[in-house]
Coordinates of C-alpha atoms in Angstrom, one line a residue:
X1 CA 4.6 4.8 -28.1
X2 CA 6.4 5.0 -24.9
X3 CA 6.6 2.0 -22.7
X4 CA 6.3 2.1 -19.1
X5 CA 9.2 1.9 -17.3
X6 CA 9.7 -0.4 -14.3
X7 CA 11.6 1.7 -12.1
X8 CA 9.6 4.3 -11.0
X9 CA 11.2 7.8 -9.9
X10 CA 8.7 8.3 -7.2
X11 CA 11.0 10.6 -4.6
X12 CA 12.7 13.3 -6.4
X13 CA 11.2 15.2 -3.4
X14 CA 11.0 14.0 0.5
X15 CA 7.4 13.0 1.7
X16 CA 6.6 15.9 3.7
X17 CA 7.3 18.1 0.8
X18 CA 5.5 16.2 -1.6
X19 CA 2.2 16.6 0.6
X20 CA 2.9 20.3 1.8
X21 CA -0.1 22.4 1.3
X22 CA -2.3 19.2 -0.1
X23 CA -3.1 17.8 2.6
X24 CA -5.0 19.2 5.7
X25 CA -3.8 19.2 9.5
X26 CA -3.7 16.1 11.5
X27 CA -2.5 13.7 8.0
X28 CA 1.0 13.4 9.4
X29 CA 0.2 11.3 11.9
X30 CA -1.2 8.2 10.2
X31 CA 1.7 5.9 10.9
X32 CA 1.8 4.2 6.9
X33 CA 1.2 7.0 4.4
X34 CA 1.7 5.8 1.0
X35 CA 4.0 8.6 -1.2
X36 CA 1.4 10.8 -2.9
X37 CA 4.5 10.5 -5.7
X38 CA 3.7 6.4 -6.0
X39 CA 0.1 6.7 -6.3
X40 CA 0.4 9.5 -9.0
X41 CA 2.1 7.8 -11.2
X42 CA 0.1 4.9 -11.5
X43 CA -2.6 7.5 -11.9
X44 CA -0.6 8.8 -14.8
X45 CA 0.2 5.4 -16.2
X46 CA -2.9 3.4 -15.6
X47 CA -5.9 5.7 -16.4
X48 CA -7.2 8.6 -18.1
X49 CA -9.2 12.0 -17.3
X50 CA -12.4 11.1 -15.8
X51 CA -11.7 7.6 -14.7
X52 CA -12.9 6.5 -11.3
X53 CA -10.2 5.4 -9.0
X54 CA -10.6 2.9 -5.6
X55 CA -8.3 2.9 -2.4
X56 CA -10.4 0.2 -0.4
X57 CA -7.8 0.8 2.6
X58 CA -7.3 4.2 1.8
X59 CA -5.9 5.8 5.0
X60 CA -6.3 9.6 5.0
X61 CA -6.5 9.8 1.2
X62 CA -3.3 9.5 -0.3
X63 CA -5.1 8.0 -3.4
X64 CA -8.5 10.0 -3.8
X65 CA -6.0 13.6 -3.4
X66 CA -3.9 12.4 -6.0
X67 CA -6.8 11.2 -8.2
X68 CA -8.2 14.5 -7.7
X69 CA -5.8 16.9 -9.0
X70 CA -5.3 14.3 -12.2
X71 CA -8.8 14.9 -12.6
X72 CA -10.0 11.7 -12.2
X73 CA -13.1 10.4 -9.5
X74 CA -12.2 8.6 -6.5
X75 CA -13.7 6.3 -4.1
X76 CA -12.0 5.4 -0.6
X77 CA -12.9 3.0 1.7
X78 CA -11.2 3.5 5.1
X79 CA -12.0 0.8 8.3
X80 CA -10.8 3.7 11.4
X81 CA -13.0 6.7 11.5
X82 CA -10.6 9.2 12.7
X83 CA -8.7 8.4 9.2
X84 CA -11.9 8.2 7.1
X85 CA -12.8 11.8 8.6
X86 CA -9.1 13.1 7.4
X87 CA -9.6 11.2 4.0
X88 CA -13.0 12.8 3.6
X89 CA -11.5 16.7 4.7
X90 CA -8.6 15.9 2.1
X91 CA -10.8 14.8 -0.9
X92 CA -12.8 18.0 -0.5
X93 CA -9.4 20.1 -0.4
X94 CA -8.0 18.2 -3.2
X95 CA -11.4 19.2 -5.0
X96 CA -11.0 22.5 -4.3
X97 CA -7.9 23.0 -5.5
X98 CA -8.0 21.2 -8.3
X99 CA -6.8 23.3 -11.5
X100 CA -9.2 20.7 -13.5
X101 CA -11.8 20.8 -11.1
X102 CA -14.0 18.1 -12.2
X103 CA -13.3 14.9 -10.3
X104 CA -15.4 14.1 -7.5
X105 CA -14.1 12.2 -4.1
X106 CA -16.3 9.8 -1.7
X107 CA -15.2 7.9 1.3
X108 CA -16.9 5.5 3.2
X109 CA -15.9 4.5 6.8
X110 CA -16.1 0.6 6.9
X111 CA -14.2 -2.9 6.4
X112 CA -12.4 -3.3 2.8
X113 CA -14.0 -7.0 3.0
X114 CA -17.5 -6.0 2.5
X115 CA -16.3 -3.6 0.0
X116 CA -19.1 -3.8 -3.0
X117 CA -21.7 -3.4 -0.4
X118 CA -19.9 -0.1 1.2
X119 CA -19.2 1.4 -2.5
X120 CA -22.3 3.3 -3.9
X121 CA -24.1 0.4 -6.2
X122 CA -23.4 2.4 -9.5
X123 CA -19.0 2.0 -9.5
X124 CA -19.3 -1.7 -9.1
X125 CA -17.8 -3.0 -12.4
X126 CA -16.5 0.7 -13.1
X127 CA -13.5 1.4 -11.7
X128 CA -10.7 1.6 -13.8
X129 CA -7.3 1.6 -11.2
X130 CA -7.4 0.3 -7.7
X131 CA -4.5 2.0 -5.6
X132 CA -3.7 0.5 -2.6
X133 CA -1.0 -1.6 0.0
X134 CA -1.8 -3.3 3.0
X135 CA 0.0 -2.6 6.1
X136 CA 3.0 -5.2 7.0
X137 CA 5.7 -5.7 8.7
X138 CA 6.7 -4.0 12.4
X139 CA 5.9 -0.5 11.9
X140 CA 8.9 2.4 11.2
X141 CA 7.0 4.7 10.5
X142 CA 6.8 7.7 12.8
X143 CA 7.9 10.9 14.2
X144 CA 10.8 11.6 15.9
X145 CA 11.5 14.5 18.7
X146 CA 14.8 15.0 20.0
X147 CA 16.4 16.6 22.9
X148 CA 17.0 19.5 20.3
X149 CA 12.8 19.8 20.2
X150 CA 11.9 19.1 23.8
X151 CA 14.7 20.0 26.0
X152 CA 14.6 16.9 28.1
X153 CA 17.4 13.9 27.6
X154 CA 16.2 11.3 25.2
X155 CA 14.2 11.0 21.9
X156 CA 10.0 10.4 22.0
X157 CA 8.6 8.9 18.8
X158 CA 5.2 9.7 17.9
X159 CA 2.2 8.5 15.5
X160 CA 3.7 5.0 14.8
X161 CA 1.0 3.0 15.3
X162 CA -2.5 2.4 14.2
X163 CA -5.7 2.6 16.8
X164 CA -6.2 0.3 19.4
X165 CA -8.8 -2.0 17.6
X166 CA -8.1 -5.5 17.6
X167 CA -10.0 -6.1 14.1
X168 CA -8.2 -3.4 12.7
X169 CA -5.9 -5.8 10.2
X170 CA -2.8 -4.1 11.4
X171 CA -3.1 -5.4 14.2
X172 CA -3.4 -9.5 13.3
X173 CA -0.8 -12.1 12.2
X174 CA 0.6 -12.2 8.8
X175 CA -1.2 -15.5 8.0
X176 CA -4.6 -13.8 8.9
X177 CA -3.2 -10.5 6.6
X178 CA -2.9 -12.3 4.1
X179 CA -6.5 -14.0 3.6
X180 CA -8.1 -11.1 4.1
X181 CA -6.2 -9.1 1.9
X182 CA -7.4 -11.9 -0.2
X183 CA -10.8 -11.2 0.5
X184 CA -10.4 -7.6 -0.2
X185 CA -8.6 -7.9 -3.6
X186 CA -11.7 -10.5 -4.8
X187 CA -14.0 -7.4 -3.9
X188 CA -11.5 -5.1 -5.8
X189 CA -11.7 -7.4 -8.8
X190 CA -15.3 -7.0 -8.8
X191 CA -15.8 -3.2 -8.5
X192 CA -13.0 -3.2 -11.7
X193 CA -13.6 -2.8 -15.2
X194 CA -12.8 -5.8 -17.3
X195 CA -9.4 -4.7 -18.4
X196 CA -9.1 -2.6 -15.3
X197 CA -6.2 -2.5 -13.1
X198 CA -4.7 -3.0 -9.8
X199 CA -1.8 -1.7 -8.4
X200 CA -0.4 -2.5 -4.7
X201 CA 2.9 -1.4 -3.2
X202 CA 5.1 -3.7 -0.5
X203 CA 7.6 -4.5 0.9
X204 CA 9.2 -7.4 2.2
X205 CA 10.9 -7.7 5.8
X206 CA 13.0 -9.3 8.3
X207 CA 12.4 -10.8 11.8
X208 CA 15.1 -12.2 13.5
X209 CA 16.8 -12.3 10.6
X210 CA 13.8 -14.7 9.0
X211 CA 12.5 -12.8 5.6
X212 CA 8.8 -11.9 5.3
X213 CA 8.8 -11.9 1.7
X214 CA 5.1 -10.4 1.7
X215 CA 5.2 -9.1 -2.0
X216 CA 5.3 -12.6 -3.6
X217 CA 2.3 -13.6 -0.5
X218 CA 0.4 -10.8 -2.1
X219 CA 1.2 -12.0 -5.6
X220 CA -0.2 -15.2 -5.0
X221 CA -3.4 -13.4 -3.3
X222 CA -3.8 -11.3 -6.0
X223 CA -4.2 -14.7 -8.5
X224 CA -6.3 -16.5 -5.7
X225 CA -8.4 -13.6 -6.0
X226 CA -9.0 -13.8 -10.2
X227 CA -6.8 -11.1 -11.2
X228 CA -4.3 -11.5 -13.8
X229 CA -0.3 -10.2 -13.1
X230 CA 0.9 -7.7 -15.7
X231 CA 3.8 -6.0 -14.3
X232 CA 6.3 -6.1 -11.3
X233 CA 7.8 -2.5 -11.1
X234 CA 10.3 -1.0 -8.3
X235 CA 8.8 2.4 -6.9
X236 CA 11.9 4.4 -5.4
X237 CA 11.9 5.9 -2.0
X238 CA 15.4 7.6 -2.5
X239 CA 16.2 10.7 -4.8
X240 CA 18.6 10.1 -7.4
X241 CA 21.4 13.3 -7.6
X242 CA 23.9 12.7 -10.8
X243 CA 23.0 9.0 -11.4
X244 CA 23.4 8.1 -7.2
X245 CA 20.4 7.4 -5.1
X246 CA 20.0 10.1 -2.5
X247 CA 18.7 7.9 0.5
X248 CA 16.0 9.4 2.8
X249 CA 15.3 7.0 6.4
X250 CA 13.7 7.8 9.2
X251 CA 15.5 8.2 11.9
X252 CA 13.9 4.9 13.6
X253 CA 14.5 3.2 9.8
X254 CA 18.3 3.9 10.8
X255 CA 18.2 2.6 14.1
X256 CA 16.1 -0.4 13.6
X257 CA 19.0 -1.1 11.1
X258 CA 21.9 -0.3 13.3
X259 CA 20.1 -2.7 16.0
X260 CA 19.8 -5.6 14.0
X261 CA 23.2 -5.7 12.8
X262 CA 24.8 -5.2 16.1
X263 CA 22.9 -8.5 17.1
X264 CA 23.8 -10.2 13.7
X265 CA 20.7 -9.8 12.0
X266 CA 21.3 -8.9 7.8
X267 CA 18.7 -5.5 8.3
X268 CA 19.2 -3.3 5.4
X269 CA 17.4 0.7 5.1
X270 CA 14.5 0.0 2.6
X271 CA 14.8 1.9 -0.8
X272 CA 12.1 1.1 -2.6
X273 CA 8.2 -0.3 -3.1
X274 CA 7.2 -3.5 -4.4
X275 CA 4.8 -2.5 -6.9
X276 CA 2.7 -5.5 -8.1
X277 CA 0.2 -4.8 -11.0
X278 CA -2.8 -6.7 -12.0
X279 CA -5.2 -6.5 -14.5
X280 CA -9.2 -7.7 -14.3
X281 CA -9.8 -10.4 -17.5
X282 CA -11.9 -9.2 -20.0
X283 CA -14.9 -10.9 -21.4
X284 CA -14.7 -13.3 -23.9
X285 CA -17.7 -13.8 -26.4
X286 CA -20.5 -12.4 -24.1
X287 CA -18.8 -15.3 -21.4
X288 CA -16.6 -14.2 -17.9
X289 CA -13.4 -16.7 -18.3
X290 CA -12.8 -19.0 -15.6
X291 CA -10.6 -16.7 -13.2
X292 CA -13.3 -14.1 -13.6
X293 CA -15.8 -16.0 -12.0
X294 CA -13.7 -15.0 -8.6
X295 CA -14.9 -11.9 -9.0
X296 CA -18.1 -12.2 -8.6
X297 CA -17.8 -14.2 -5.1
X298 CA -19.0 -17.8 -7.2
X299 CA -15.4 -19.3 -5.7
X300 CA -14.7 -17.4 -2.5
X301 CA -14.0 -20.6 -0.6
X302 CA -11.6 -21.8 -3.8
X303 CA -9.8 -18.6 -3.7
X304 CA -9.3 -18.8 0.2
X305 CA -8.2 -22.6 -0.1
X306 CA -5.7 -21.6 -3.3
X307 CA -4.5 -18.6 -1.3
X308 CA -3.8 -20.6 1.7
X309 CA -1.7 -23.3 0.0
X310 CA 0.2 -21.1 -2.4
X311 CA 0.7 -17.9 -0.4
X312 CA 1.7 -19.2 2.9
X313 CA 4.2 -21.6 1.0
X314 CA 6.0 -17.7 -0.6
X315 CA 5.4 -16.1 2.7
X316 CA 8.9 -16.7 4.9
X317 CA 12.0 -17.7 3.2
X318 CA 15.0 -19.9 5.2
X319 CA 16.3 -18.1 8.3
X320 CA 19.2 -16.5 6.8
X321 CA 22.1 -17.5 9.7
X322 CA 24.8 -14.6 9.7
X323 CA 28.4 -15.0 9.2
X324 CA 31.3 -14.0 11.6
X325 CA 28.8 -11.6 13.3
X326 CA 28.9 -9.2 10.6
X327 CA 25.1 -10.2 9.7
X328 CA 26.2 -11.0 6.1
X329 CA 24.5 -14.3 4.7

């Protein structure tokens, strides 16, 4: 038997290449696209042929396209309709191309919070791997023209941020993030299987040189919401070339950097995922356990109340004062 590995090799190929020819016009400008890499492999890892896999913040389909050429079924939920509409197109490409061709892909426009009353009655307690990561963090994400591209002095970035919606969650504080994501992961927990899994990528980040450590916020939520941690993996967003990481920023990843450190702030180019990994508790002699109760919304205002106390408390770590202007801690 081979054991899963924690590190996960998930960019022996840049982004754009990884989606070329999978994914219909218009998907590059979502401004947080998980790697289609990432959400395979937990595909791979966590399920088999014929599973039904859930992205209940699914963007334009990063998840459900994946799922699809693994063969498996996949549900999306998605809360802007412009994405939902991409998500849909590139489920039915993914469908279409599929060499198995026998997974099917739905997605419903709505909010991830009311997400057993979006999903189609029949996957609730059926899914068997929820993909997913809620957006964080100031956004560097984008697309970059130069001089080079337009002619005219000065660089224009493009698709970095999310619609104009105020209730769109990428738009509210962290705090507020955080019990709705919550919310959403005690809806995720019911639509799983008992035994099923949950995997959500993150990251952590800085402002003002304070860290946002939003994967151990995201751990706790995942608890508050009755799921049970299994695994803490590092999903790579380098290459590696003859044992050495090939790094791959954005252009406004490497500014951002060069910025902070100029004004003494310890900003480093991100190189990997967080990649937290639950698991739904089985039943016990005909009886849910405890935590499962969660699931079934019987301790919504518990879970809130536990989230609040134990998430906010991992949320920001000390401010992390540099040293001799050099932005080291």
């Amino acid at each position: 038997m081979t054991l899963p590995l924690s590190v996960w090799n998930t960019a022996p190929t840049s982004a754009p290449a990884q989606r070329k020819g999978r994914y219909v016009p218009g998907s590059a400008a979502h401004p947080a696209k998980m790697l289609p890499a990432i959400a395979a492999h937990a595909i791979n890892t966590y399920t088999e042929p014929g599973d039904l896999v859930l992205d209940p913040m699914c963007g334009i389909g990063t998840t459900l396209v994946e799922a699809l050429h693994l063969g498996r079924n996949a549900l999306g939920i998605e809360y802007e309709p412009k994405w939902a509409t991409l998500a849909s197109l590139n489920a039915r490409s993914a469908a279409q191309q599929s060499s198995t061709g026998t997974g099917t892909g739905t997605v419903r426009c709505g909010d991830a919070r009311h997400l057993t009353d979006l999903a189609p009655t029949h996957t609730r307690g059926e899914v068997a791997l929820v993909v997913t990561s809620p957006p964080y963090g100031p956004s560097v994400h984008g697309q970059v023209r130069s001089t080079r591209d337009t002619g005219e002095r000065g660089v224009v970035k493009k698709h970095f941020r999310y619609g104009h919606d105020r209730a769109n969650l990428a738009h509210v504080s962290t705090t507020h993030l955080l019990e709705a994501f919550t919310e959403i992961l005690t809806q995720c927990c019911t639509m799983l299987r008992p035994g099923g899994t949950a995997v959500v990528t993150t990251r952590p980040w800085r402002e003002r040189g304070e860290l946002i450590d939003l994967p151990s916020a995201v751990l706790a939520a995942g608890k508050a919401a009755g799921l049970t941690p299994a695994e803490r993996c590092v999903a790579l967003l380098t290459g590696i070339r003859e044992s050495q990481l090939v790094s791959r920023p954005s252009f406004f990843q490497m500014k951002n950097v060069r910025d902070a450190r100029r004004q003494g702030i310890p900003l480093s180019v991100i190189q990997h995922e967080d990649v937290l990994i639950f698991t739904r508790p089985r039943q016990h002699d005909g009886h849910t356990t405890t935590t499962t109760q969660h699931c079934r919304g019987t301790s919504m205002r518990t879970a809130r109340t536990d989230h609040h106390s134990s998430s906010t408390a991992a949320l920001r770590s000390r401010t992390c004062a540099p040293r001799d202007g050099r932005g080291g801690c």
